Short mmCIF file of C-alpha atoms in Angstrom, two decimals:
data_model
loop_
_atom_site.label_atom_id
_atom_site.label_comp_id
_atom_site.label_asym_id
_atom_site.label_seq_id
_atom_site.Cartn_x
_atom_site.Cartn_y
_atom_site.Cartn_z
CA MET A 1 6.30 -10.57 -29.67
CA LYS A 2 3.30 -10.64 -27.42
CA SER A 3 5.24 -9.33 -24.48
CA ASN A 4 6.82 -6.60 -26.61
CA VAL A 5 3.23 -5.43 -27.36
CA LEU A 6 2.56 -5.52 -23.54
CA LEU A 7 5.81 -3.61 -22.86
CA ILE A 8 5.00 -0.95 -25.54
CA ALA A 9 1.29 -0.67 -24.40
CA ALA A 10 2.23 -0.31 -20.78
CA LEU A 11 4.92 2.23 -21.50
CA ALA A 12 2.58 4.11 -23.82
CA ILE A 13 -0.20 4.35 -21.18
CA THR A 14 1.92 5.20 -18.17
CA GLY A 15 4.08 7.48 -20.32
CA GLY A 16 0.90 9.14 -21.76
CA ILE A 17 -0.43 9.77 -18.28
CA ALA A 18 2.92 11.35 -17.26
CA VAL A 19 2.98 13.53 -20.48
CA TRP A 20 -0.68 14.59 -19.75
CA GLY A 21 0.37 15.46 -16.21
CA LEU A 22 3.40 17.55 -17.41
CA VAL A 23 1.44 19.37 -20.09
CA ASP A 24 -1.80 19.95 -18.26
CA ASN A 25 -1.25 19.09 -14.55
CA ALA A 26 -4.45 20.67 -13.27
CA GLY A 27 -6.41 18.94 -15.95
CA LEU A 28 -5.16 15.64 -14.97
CA ALA A 29 -5.65 16.19 -11.16
CA ASP A 30 -9.29 17.42 -11.76
CA THR A 31 -10.08 14.56 -14.03
CA ALA A 32 -8.58 12.05 -11.46
CA ARG A 33 -10.70 13.68 -8.79
CA TYR A 34 -13.83 13.60 -10.83
CA LEU A 35 -13.54 9.96 -11.82
CA VAL A 36 -12.46 8.77 -8.39
CA ALA A 37 -15.33 10.66 -6.73
CA MET A 38 -17.65 9.00 -9.08
CA GLN A 39 -16.35 5.54 -8.22
CA PHE A 40 -16.21 6.20 -4.46
CA ASN A 41 -19.72 7.59 -4.42
CA SER A 42 -21.20 4.52 -6.13
CA ARG A 43 -18.79 1.75 -5.17
CA ALA A 44 -17.66 2.60 -1.58
CA TRP A 45 -19.68 -0.46 -0.27
CA PHE A 46 -18.00 -2.68 -2.80
CA ILE A 47 -14.42 -1.59 -1.96
CA MET A 48 -14.97 -2.08 1.78
CA LEU A 49 -16.66 -5.40 1.14
CA SER A 50 -13.75 -6.52 -1.06
CA VAL A 51 -10.95 -5.75 1.39
CA THR A 52 -12.92 -7.28 4.28
CA PHE A 53 -13.60 -10.35 2.13
CA MET A 54 -9.81 -10.52 1.53
CA LEU A 55 -9.06 -10.41 5.22
CA VAL A 56 -11.63 -13.12 6.02
CA VAL A 57 -10.34 -15.23 3.20
CA THR A 58 -6.77 -14.90 4.32
CA ILE A 59 -7.52 -15.82 7.91
CA GLY A 60 -9.83 -18.60 6.69
CA LEU A 61 -6.92 -20.07 4.60
CA ALA A 62 -4.57 -20.04 7.55
CA VAL A 63 -7.00 -21.97 9.86
CA SER A 64 -8.32 -24.38 7.25
CA ARG A 65 -6.73 -27.55 6.04
CA PHE A 66 -5.19 -25.43 3.27
CA GLY A 67 -2.99 -23.75 5.82
CA ARG A 68 -0.70 -26.85 5.71
CA ILE A 69 0.00 -26.52 1.93
CA ARG A 70 3.59 -25.44 1.40
CA LEU A 71 4.50 -22.62 -1.15
CA GLY A 72 6.76 -24.96 -3.07
CA ALA A 73 7.16 -28.69 -3.29
CA ASP A 74 6.14 -30.61 -0.27
CA ASP A 75 9.84 -31.18 0.68
CA ASP A 76 10.81 -27.61 0.19
CA ARG A 77 12.01 -25.84 3.18
CA PRO A 78 12.15 -21.95 3.76
CA GLU A 79 15.01 -20.33 2.04
CA PHE A 80 15.48 -17.73 4.75
CA SER A 81 15.47 -18.11 8.58
CA THR A 82 12.25 -16.92 10.22
CA VAL A 83 13.98 -14.05 11.85
CA SER A 84 15.52 -12.78 8.55
CA TRP A 85 12.22 -13.34 6.77
CA LEU A 86 10.33 -11.35 9.33
CA THR A 87 12.93 -8.52 9.10
CA MET A 88 12.46 -8.49 5.32
CA LEU A 89 8.62 -8.28 5.73
CA PHE A 90 9.19 -5.19 8.02
CA ALA A 91 11.26 -3.74 5.20
CA ALA A 92 8.39 -4.16 2.80
CA GLY A 93 5.86 -2.65 5.18
CA MET A 94 8.07 0.21 6.25
CA GLY A 95 8.14 2.85 3.65
CA VAL A 96 8.30 6.54 3.27
CA GLY A 97 4.61 6.58 4.25
CA LEU A 98 5.31 5.71 7.86
CA LEU A 99 7.79 8.37 8.14
CA TYR A 100 5.49 10.81 6.59
CA TRP A 101 2.30 10.05 8.39
CA GLY A 102 3.57 8.84 11.79
CA THR A 103 2.23 11.86 13.78
CA ALA A 104 0.47 13.62 10.99
CA GLU A 105 -2.21 11.15 10.32
CA PRO A 106 -3.49 10.53 13.89
CA ILE A 107 -3.50 14.35 14.32
CA THR A 108 -5.39 14.96 11.06
CA HIS A 109 -8.15 12.53 12.20
CA TYR A 110 -8.10 14.10 15.59
CA LEU A 111 -8.87 17.51 14.15
CA VAL A 112 -11.91 16.10 12.49
CA VAL A 113 -13.30 13.97 15.39
CA ILE A 114 -12.61 16.70 17.94
CA GLU A 115 -15.66 18.71 16.62
CA ALA A 116 -17.97 16.09 17.84
CA GLU A 117 -16.14 14.36 20.72
CA ARG A 118 -14.23 15.08 23.84
CA PRO A 119 -10.42 15.24 23.35
CA GLU A 120 -9.60 11.84 24.85
CA ARG A 121 -12.27 10.09 22.72
CA ALA A 122 -11.12 12.01 19.65
CA SER A 123 -7.45 10.96 20.33
CA HIS A 124 -8.40 7.26 20.61
CA ALA A 125 -10.79 7.40 17.70
CA ALA A 126 -7.85 9.03 15.61
CA LEU A 127 -5.41 6.35 16.62
CA PHE A 128 -7.95 3.57 15.92
CA ILE A 129 -8.73 4.71 12.37
CA THR A 130 -4.93 5.25 11.62
CA ASN A 131 -4.29 1.66 12.79
CA PHE A 132 -7.18 0.55 10.71
CA HIS A 133 -5.68 2.11 7.59
CA TRP A 134 -2.26 0.54 8.16
CA GLY A 135 -3.27 -2.69 9.78
CA LEU A 136 -4.76 -6.17 9.03
CA HIS A 137 -6.77 -5.03 6.01
CA ALA A 138 -3.81 -3.54 4.29
CA TRP A 139 -1.68 -6.54 5.01
CA ALA A 140 -4.55 -8.98 3.97
CA ILE A 141 -4.47 -7.38 0.50
CA TYR A 142 -0.77 -7.75 0.21
CA ALA A 143 -0.78 -11.33 1.83
CA LEU A 144 -3.49 -12.63 -0.42
CA THR A 145 -1.78 -11.20 -3.63
CA GLY A 146 1.55 -12.67 -2.44
CA LEU A 147 0.03 -15.90 -1.64
CA VAL A 148 -1.57 -16.20 -5.21
CA ILE A 149 1.70 -15.26 -6.78
CA ALA A 150 3.84 -17.67 -4.62
CA TYR A 151 1.47 -20.60 -4.98
CA PHE A 152 1.50 -20.57 -8.84
CA ALA A 153 5.20 -19.80 -9.08
CA PHE A 154 6.56 -22.07 -6.45
CA ARG A 155 4.03 -24.86 -6.13
CA ARG A 156 2.89 -25.07 -9.71
CA GLY A 157 6.30 -23.92 -11.25
CA GLN A 158 4.65 -21.26 -13.31
CA LYS A 159 5.66 -17.64 -14.24
CA MET A 160 5.51 -14.93 -11.72
CA LEU A 161 2.85 -13.00 -13.49
CA VAL A 162 -0.61 -11.51 -12.60
CA SER A 163 -2.00 -13.32 -15.68
CA THR A 164 -0.66 -16.77 -14.54
CA PRO A 165 -3.60 -17.85 -12.18
CA LEU A 166 -6.11 -16.81 -14.97
CA LEU A 167 -4.43 -18.99 -17.64
CA ALA A 168 -4.14 -21.77 -15.09
CA VAL A 169 -7.89 -21.69 -14.37
CA PHE A 170 -9.38 -20.75 -17.86
CA GLY A 171 -7.02 -22.81 -19.86
CA ASP A 172 -4.76 -21.88 -22.82
CA ASN A 173 -7.19 -20.18 -25.13
CA ARG A 174 -7.81 -16.81 -26.77
CA ALA A 175 -10.21 -15.34 -24.30
CA SER A 176 -7.97 -16.20 -21.23
CA HIS A 177 -4.92 -14.72 -22.95
CA VAL A 178 -6.88 -11.41 -23.59
CA ILE A 179 -8.02 -11.32 -19.95
CA GLY A 180 -4.56 -12.23 -18.79
CA TRP A 181 -2.97 -9.62 -20.97
CA LEU A 182 -5.32 -6.93 -19.70
CA ALA A 183 -4.62 -8.02 -16.09
CA ASP A 184 -0.82 -7.67 -16.51
CA LEU A 185 -1.40 -4.33 -18.09
CA LEU A 186 -3.61 -3.05 -15.23
CA ALA A 187 -1.20 -4.30 -12.68
CA ILE A 188 1.65 -2.47 -14.43
CA VAL A 189 -0.29 0.81 -14.58
CA ALA A 190 -1.41 0.54 -10.91
CA ILE A 191 2.21 -0.10 -9.77
CA ALA A 192 3.79 2.61 -11.76
CA ILE A 193 1.31 5.30 -10.74
CA GLY A 194 1.41 4.13 -7.06
CA LEU A 195 5.18 4.36 -7.15
CA GLY A 196 5.12 7.75 -8.79
CA GLY A 197 3.11 8.85 -5.75
CA SER A 198 5.83 7.52 -3.49
CA VAL A 199 8.58 9.44 -5.25
CA ALA A 200 6.49 12.61 -4.75
CA MET A 201 5.84 11.98 -1.03
CA GLY A 202 9.60 11.14 -0.61
CA VAL A 203 10.63 14.48 -2.34
CA PHE A 204 8.19 16.47 -0.16
CA GLN A 205 9.56 14.76 3.03
CA VAL A 206 13.16 15.13 2.05
CA GLN A 207 12.58 18.87 1.17
CA GLU A 208 10.97 19.66 4.46
CA GLY A 209 13.78 17.79 6.18
CA VAL A 210 16.48 19.85 4.34
CA ASP A 211 14.51 23.07 5.22
CA ALA A 212 14.43 22.01 8.85
CA LEU A 213 18.12 21.15 8.76
CA PHE A 214 19.30 24.40 7.35
CA GLY A 215 16.65 26.71 8.83
CA LEU A 216 15.13 27.51 5.40
CA GLU A 217 11.56 28.77 5.31
CA GLY A 218 9.63 27.06 2.43
CA SER A 219 12.63 26.72 0.06
CA GLY A 220 10.47 26.65 -3.01
CA ALA A 221 10.22 24.89 -6.40
CA GLY A 222 14.02 25.21 -7.21
CA MET A 223 14.85 23.03 -4.16
CA THR A 224 12.02 20.59 -4.85
CA LEU A 225 13.42 20.00 -8.45
CA GLY A 226 16.98 19.72 -7.21
CA ILE A 227 16.04 17.13 -4.77
CA PHE A 228 14.03 15.37 -7.41
CA VAL A 229 16.90 15.22 -9.81
CA VAL A 230 19.27 13.91 -7.29
CA LEU A 231 16.68 11.19 -6.34
CA VAL A 232 16.15 10.24 -10.00
CA LEU A 233 19.86 9.88 -10.55
CA ALA A 234 20.24 7.84 -7.42
CA PHE A 235 17.69 5.26 -8.55
CA LEU A 236 18.66 5.35 -12.24
CA LEU A 237 22.24 4.38 -11.55
CA PRO A 238 21.59 0.98 -9.78
CA LEU A 239 19.32 -0.02 -12.61
CA THR A 240 22.22 -0.28 -15.06
CA VAL A 241 24.07 -2.78 -12.96
CA ASP A 242 23.08 -5.72 -10.81
CA LEU A 243 23.09 -4.25 -7.33
CA SER A 244 20.53 -6.53 -5.64
CA HIS A 245 22.79 -7.24 -2.65
CA GLY A 246 23.60 -3.44 -2.33
CA MET A 247 19.87 -2.64 -2.53
CA ALA A 248 19.11 -5.05 0.38
CA VAL A 249 21.79 -3.26 2.39
CA LEU A 250 20.25 0.09 1.76
CA SER A 251 16.83 -1.07 2.48
CA ASN A 252 17.99 -2.59 5.82
CA THR A 253 19.75 0.69 6.55
CA ALA A 254 16.70 2.71 6.10
CA MET A 255 14.74 0.23 8.27
CA ALA A 256 17.33 0.26 11.01
CA ILE A 257 17.19 4.18 11.03
CA ALA A 258 13.25 4.05 11.34
CA GLY A 259 13.50 1.45 14.06
CA PHE A 260 16.10 3.57 15.89
CA LEU A 261 14.04 6.64 15.71
CA MET A 262 10.96 4.96 17.05
CA ILE A 263 12.95 3.51 20.17
CA PHE A 264 14.61 6.96 20.62
CA LEU A 265 11.37 8.84 20.76
CA LEU A 266 9.86 6.05 22.88
CA LEU A 267 12.67 6.41 25.48
CA THR A 268 13.33 10.17 25.37
CA GLY A 269 9.63 10.91 25.05
CA PRO A 270 6.89 10.48 27.75
CA THR A 271 7.43 6.71 27.84
CA SER A 272 4.63 5.64 30.19
CA PHE A 273 2.17 8.03 28.38
CA ILE A 274 3.19 6.40 25.05
CA MET A 275 2.96 2.86 26.27
CA GLY A 276 -0.36 3.42 28.00
CA THR A 277 -1.85 5.05 24.93
CA THR A 278 -0.50 2.43 22.55
CA LEU A 279 -1.72 -0.52 24.62
CA GLN A 280 -5.28 0.94 24.77
CA ALA A 281 -5.15 1.61 20.97
CA LEU A 282 -4.17 -1.96 20.44
CA GLY A 283 -7.17 -3.11 22.58
CA GLU A 284 -9.58 -0.81 20.62
CA TYR A 285 -8.05 -1.98 17.39
CA LEU A 286 -8.53 -5.67 18.08
CA SER A 287 -12.10 -5.08 19.50
CA ASN A 288 -13.45 -3.14 16.53
CA VAL A 289 -11.29 -4.01 13.50
CA LEU A 290 -13.80 -6.47 11.95
CA SER A 291 -16.94 -4.50 12.41
CA HIS A 292 -15.15 -1.33 11.20
CA GLY A 293 -14.28 -3.18 7.90
CA PHE A 294 -18.01 -3.02 7.13
CA ARG A 295 -18.51 0.73 7.92
CA THR A 296 -19.40 2.84 4.97
CA PHE A 297 -20.44 6.16 6.63
CA THR A 298 -23.47 6.20 4.31
CA LEU A 299 -25.94 7.81 6.66
CA MET A 300 -23.54 10.38 7.94
CA ASP A 301 -23.28 13.95 6.65
CA GLU A 302 -21.40 15.04 3.54
CA ARG A 303 -18.29 15.99 5.40
CA ALA A 304 -17.90 12.62 7.02
CA ASN A 305 -18.26 11.04 3.71
CA ASP A 306 -15.74 13.29 2.15
CA TRP A 307 -13.27 12.36 4.92
CA PHE A 308 -14.08 8.65 4.39
CA HIS A 309 -13.39 8.91 0.65
CA ALA A 310 -10.19 10.92 1.19
CA TRP A 311 -8.78 8.64 3.79
CA THR A 312 -10.19 5.01 4.32
CA LEU A 313 -11.20 4.37 0.67
CA THR A 314 -8.06 6.10 -0.71
CA TYR A 315 -5.84 4.04 1.54
CA MET A 316 -7.56 0.74 0.63
CA VAL A 317 -7.15 1.50 -3.04
CA TRP A 318 -3.58 2.60 -2.45
CA TRP A 319 -2.74 -0.82 -0.94
CA LEU A 320 -4.37 -2.45 -3.92
CA ALA A 321 -2.26 -0.43 -6.16
CA TRP A 322 0.90 -1.59 -4.38
CA ALA A 323 -0.33 -5.24 -4.01
CA PRO A 324 1.18 -6.70 -7.14
CA PHE A 325 4.58 -5.09 -6.37
CA VAL A 326 4.73 -5.88 -2.64
CA GLY A 327 3.06 -9.29 -3.44
CA VAL A 328 5.93 -10.23 -5.80
CA PHE A 329 8.46 -9.18 -3.13
CA ILE A 330 6.79 -11.12 -0.34
CA ALA A 331 6.28 -14.07 -2.57
CA ARG A 332 9.94 -14.16 -3.60
CA ILE A 333 11.17 -14.36 0.05
CA SER A 334 8.55 -16.99 1.16
CA ARG A 335 9.29 -20.03 -0.93
CA GLY A 336 9.07 -23.11 1.21
CA ARG A 337 6.87 -21.82 3.89
CA THR A 338 3.30 -23.11 4.58
CA ILE A 339 0.30 -20.99 3.92
CA ARG A 340 -0.36 -20.81 7.65
CA GLU A 341 3.17 -19.56 8.48
CA PHE A 342 2.94 -17.23 5.59
CA VAL A 343 -0.35 -15.67 6.74
CA VAL A 344 0.57 -15.45 10.42
CA GLY A 345 3.91 -13.69 9.49
CA VAL A 346 2.59 -11.33 6.81
CA LEU A 347 -0.55 -10.31 8.70
CA LEU A 348 0.41 -10.07 12.25
CA VAL A 349 4.05 -8.97 12.36
CA PRO A 350 3.84 -5.90 10.08
CA THR A 351 0.39 -4.89 11.61
CA GLY A 352 1.90 -5.16 15.12
CA PHE A 353 4.77 -2.94 14.04
CA SER A 354 2.37 -0.33 12.62
CA VAL A 355 0.24 -0.21 15.78
CA LEU A 356 3.60 0.42 17.75
CA TRP A 357 4.87 2.94 15.34
CA PHE A 358 1.64 5.06 15.30
CA GLY A 359 1.36 4.44 19.01
CA VAL A 360 4.78 6.09 19.51
CA PHE A 361 4.40 8.94 17.07
CA GLY A 362 0.73 9.52 17.61
CA SER A 363 0.94 9.59 21.36
CA ILE A 364 3.82 12.04 21.22
CA GLY A 365 1.61 14.40 19.11
CA PHE A 366 -1.35 13.94 21.55
CA PHE A 367 1.02 14.62 24.50
CA GLY A 368 2.04 17.83 22.84
CA ILE A 369 -1.59 18.91 22.22
CA ARG A 370 -2.51 18.18 25.90
CA GLY A 371 0.24 20.55 26.96
CA THR A 372 0.27 24.16 26.09
CA ASP A 373 1.79 23.83 22.65
CA GLN A 374 -1.05 24.05 20.08
CA ARG A 375 1.33 24.91 17.23
CA LEU A 376 1.38 21.24 16.09
CA LEU A 377 -2.25 21.48 14.99
CA GLU A 378 -1.35 24.52 12.88
CA VAL A 379 1.50 22.56 11.35
CA VAL A 380 -0.57 19.53 10.43
CA THR A 381 -3.25 21.80 9.03
CA ASN A 382 -0.99 24.11 6.96
CA ASN A 383 1.96 21.94 5.99
CA VAL A 384 1.57 18.32 6.72
CA SER A 385 4.97 17.28 5.28
CA GLU A 386 6.61 19.24 8.10
CA THR A 387 4.92 17.35 10.93
CA THR A 388 7.68 14.72 11.63
CA PHE A 389 10.40 17.40 11.65
CA PHE A 390 8.36 19.71 14.02
CA ILE A 391 8.12 16.84 16.38
CA LEU A 392 11.74 15.86 16.26
CA ASP A 393 12.77 19.51 16.81
CA LYS A 394 11.22 19.14 20.40
CA PHE A 395 13.53 16.27 21.19
CA PRO A 396 17.33 16.09 21.91
CA LEU A 397 19.66 15.60 19.01
CA SER A 398 17.09 17.12 16.55
CA THR A 399 19.80 17.82 13.89
CA LEU A 400 20.93 14.24 13.89
CA THR A 401 17.35 12.74 13.94
CA THR A 402 16.22 15.17 11.12
CA ALA A 403 19.21 14.18 9.06
CA LEU A 404 18.41 10.57 9.78
CA VAL A 405 14.80 10.91 8.61
CA VAL A 406 16.01 12.66 5.45
CA ALA A 407 18.45 9.90 4.68
CA ALA A 408 15.70 7.19 5.46
CA ALA A 409 13.10 8.79 3.31
CA PHE A 410 15.74 9.07 0.52
CA LEU A 411 16.76 5.49 0.79
CA PHE A 412 13.00 4.15 1.06
CA VAL A 413 12.24 5.82 -2.17
CA VAL A 414 15.37 4.82 -4.01
CA THR A 415 15.04 1.01 -2.96
CA SER A 416 11.29 1.05 -3.73
CA VAL A 417 11.75 2.45 -7.13
CA VAL A 418 14.62 0.14 -7.92
CA SER A 419 12.60 -2.97 -6.89
CA ALA A 420 9.56 -1.57 -8.68
CA ALA A 421 11.52 -1.09 -11.96
CA PHE A 422 12.55 -4.70 -11.67
CA VAL A 423 8.93 -5.98 -11.09
CA LEU A 424 7.54 -3.78 -13.88
CA GLY A 425 10.32 -5.12 -16.18
CA MET A 426 9.47 -8.54 -15.24
CA PHE A 427 5.63 -8.09 -15.70
CA SER A 428 6.16 -6.29 -19.09
CA THR A 429 8.51 -8.87 -20.59
CA GLY A 430 6.31 -11.94 -19.91
CA GLY A 431 7.84 -13.04 -16.62
CA ASP A 432 11.64 -12.57 -17.51
CA LEU A 433 13.40 -12.94 -14.07
CA ASP A 434 16.37 -10.87 -15.43
CA PRO A 435 14.87 -8.00 -17.44
CA SER A 436 17.42 -6.05 -19.51
CA ALA A 437 18.93 -2.83 -18.25
CA LYS A 438 17.22 -1.03 -21.07
CA VAL A 439 13.74 -2.17 -19.91
CA LYS A 440 14.48 -1.36 -16.32
CA LEU A 441 15.86 2.01 -17.31
CA SER A 442 12.67 2.70 -19.26
CA TRP A 443 10.56 1.93 -16.28
CA GLY A 444 12.92 4.00 -14.07
CA GLY A 445 12.34 6.85 -16.40
CA VAL A 446 8.59 6.50 -16.42
CA LEU A 447 8.51 6.31 -12.70
CA GLY A 448 10.53 9.37 -12.48
CA ALA A 449 8.35 11.28 -14.87
CA LEU A 450 5.16 10.10 -12.92
CA GLY A 451 6.76 11.28 -9.73
CA LEU A 452 7.44 14.68 -11.25
CA VAL A 453 3.73 14.87 -12.28
CA MET A 454 2.68 14.15 -8.78
CA ILE A 455 5.20 16.80 -7.45
CA LEU A 456 3.89 19.41 -9.92
CA SER A 457 0.35 18.70 -8.74
CA GLY A 458 1.61 20.34 -5.66
CA ASP A 459 -0.52 18.84 -2.99
CA ILE A 460 -0.92 15.39 -1.35
CA ASP A 461 -4.67 15.26 -2.10
CA SER A 462 -4.04 15.38 -5.82
CA VAL A 463 -1.33 12.78 -5.52
CA LYS A 464 -3.88 10.52 -3.69
CA SER A 465 -6.52 11.02 -6.39
CA ILE A 466 -4.13 10.19 -9.29
CA ILE A 467 -3.00 7.02 -7.44
CA ALA A 468 -6.63 5.99 -6.70
CA LEU A 469 -7.44 6.32 -10.35
CA GLY A 470 -4.63 4.07 -11.47
CA ALA A 471 -5.53 1.48 -8.91
CA LEU A 472 -9.24 1.30 -9.02
CA PRO A 473 -9.69 -1.03 -12.05
CA PHE A 474 -7.19 -3.42 -10.20
CA VAL A 475 -9.72 -4.12 -7.47
CA PHE A 476 -11.52 -6.32 -9.97
CA ILE A 477 -8.26 -8.03 -11.08
CA VAL A 478 -7.34 -8.83 -7.43
CA LEU A 479 -10.73 -10.36 -6.69
CA LEU A 480 -10.61 -12.49 -9.84
CA LEU A 481 -7.12 -13.74 -8.83
CA VAL A 482 -8.30 -14.69 -5.44
CA VAL A 483 -11.22 -16.77 -6.92
CA CYS A 484 -8.81 -18.47 -9.35
CA PHE A 485 -6.55 -19.20 -6.41
CA LEU A 486 -9.36 -20.68 -4.29
CA LYS A 487 -10.43 -22.74 -7.28
CA ALA A 488 -6.84 -24.03 -7.84
CA LEU A 489 -6.66 -25.02 -4.13
CA LYS A 490 -9.74 -27.27 -4.52
CA SER A 491 -7.56 -29.56 -6.53
CA GLU A 492 -4.95 -29.99 -3.69
CA PRO A 493 -5.05 -33.40 -2.42
CA ARG A 494 -6.73 -33.62 1.17
CA GLU A 495 -3.70 -35.05 3.03
CA THR A 496 -1.05 -32.38 2.28
CA MET B 1 -36.58 8.89 -4.03
CA THR B 2 -34.91 7.75 -7.24
CA GLY B 3 -31.31 7.36 -7.73
CA THR B 4 -29.11 8.42 -10.63
CA LEU B 5 -28.58 6.50 -13.79
CA VAL B 6 -24.79 6.65 -13.28
CA ASP B 7 -25.14 5.19 -9.82
CA THR B 8 -27.28 2.43 -11.09
CA VAL B 9 -24.98 1.54 -14.00
CA MET B 10 -21.93 1.60 -11.62
CA ASN B 11 -23.52 -0.76 -9.22
CA VAL B 12 -25.10 -3.09 -11.83
CA THR B 13 -21.67 -3.64 -13.30
CA VAL B 14 -20.46 -4.50 -9.74
CA PHE B 15 -23.30 -6.99 -9.38
CA ALA B 16 -22.56 -8.61 -12.75
CA PHE B 17 -18.88 -8.87 -11.75
CA ILE B 18 -19.85 -10.55 -8.42
CA GLY B 19 -22.02 -12.91 -10.50
CA PHE B 20 -19.09 -13.60 -12.85
CA LEU B 21 -16.80 -14.47 -9.86
CA VAL B 22 -19.40 -16.97 -8.50
CA TRP B 23 -19.67 -18.47 -12.04
CA VAL B 24 -15.93 -18.76 -12.37
CA TYR B 25 -15.67 -20.43 -8.95
CA LEU B 26 -18.44 -22.95 -9.65
CA THR B 27 -17.64 -23.90 -13.34
CA ASP B 28 -15.47 -26.67 -14.31
CA PHE B 29 -13.21 -25.35 -17.18
CA GLY B 30 -11.49 -28.72 -17.58
CA THR B 31 -8.08 -27.30 -16.84
#
């Protein structure tokens, strides 16, 4: 009964936001922007402190005696080989975002920094900040959430719910059930709205790709809706049957395409320039990543602060929004690993991959700017969704690579939504590991509707604000979960 | 030199939350 109430409340809130967005899209976007700005103005320091705290705790756990604790019984061994585990982690980290922002994000930051710095400094600063957004801090948020979920599910044999650690620490009483219920609800809202943003970003990306493939110039709202409908059908269908194996194949295909694209561009592009720039970017990242986690830009002018809010803070909140969803995924594949193995794998491998990815895509952008072709800057400024295709067009086999990006973007969104509908179904039915098709379809529908809301908002900045609004309350929940987890660890015997 | 009421309230709630976390960590709930 209680889980039914949760399901109804969660569907009502997320569905309500979707209806609000469909009826008064500008109103929702404006409200989101206003509330998010208020939070960011007053609590920027707290958000940065929280994510840095999570990174420090994650590393601290790996190097401490707790690093030897197994996520499962002491004699459990990992379910997947290390190679396939790492491949699946790649898949979790790879998403439509990397395809979308590969070149666009470094160039966007470059355009801001270039006003105060020389071009080479601006390029490095732009790559550094991009790596910061996609690197250790992001993965520490995922890793720690995943650790909490995996520890209580596999070592304590409890349900895979956000509320589980709270009940374990506060005991089985009314107050902890209320807090736990709220935590589950906030997690559901954060995931649903975050995934809606992904749907929108995927549709924007696919549409630009289709335009590029068929030489269409800004194909308009009809095409956007057409792509959206195809996408929704593609993810609703698998929800009605058990296609977990098929989904893994699709997700691996998308990942293989992304990996192929990166290697293709590295080899056919200015290889030594890319490798040189990437190596230096890695060095700058490693040297400055910790101190940058404490930067709040408070003493800088309004423009710098607006940029900091629109990018760094929004990203951190975005990772928090995805944390329960990605956390559950990472937890499910990590049974039997020690905390130390878990942290090393989840923090270092995807971060290393991101540094390489942005190194390749970013360097190619900077290489283009250094030459005579300045049109890339116009593309990034005027239509950021087109950036990846603009770059691919400069390379051999551009029709093939463009089609591959479209296919990968499509597959990433479909597989994300299908897994998200499963996690939302599980959370909203009290931890049922096999939620009914009806529940999953309801969530698929809500995710589609939220995606449509974000598409109607028309620009990526509104999408970011709406996601941030959904995810901000979750900052508090994640921190509470971490404290409950640390508290539970204290009861582990010394010689594990 | 003075801040706004909204800013103060937003931050006081954060301070209270941090205090709550410390309290949770240090208290024995007997579970």
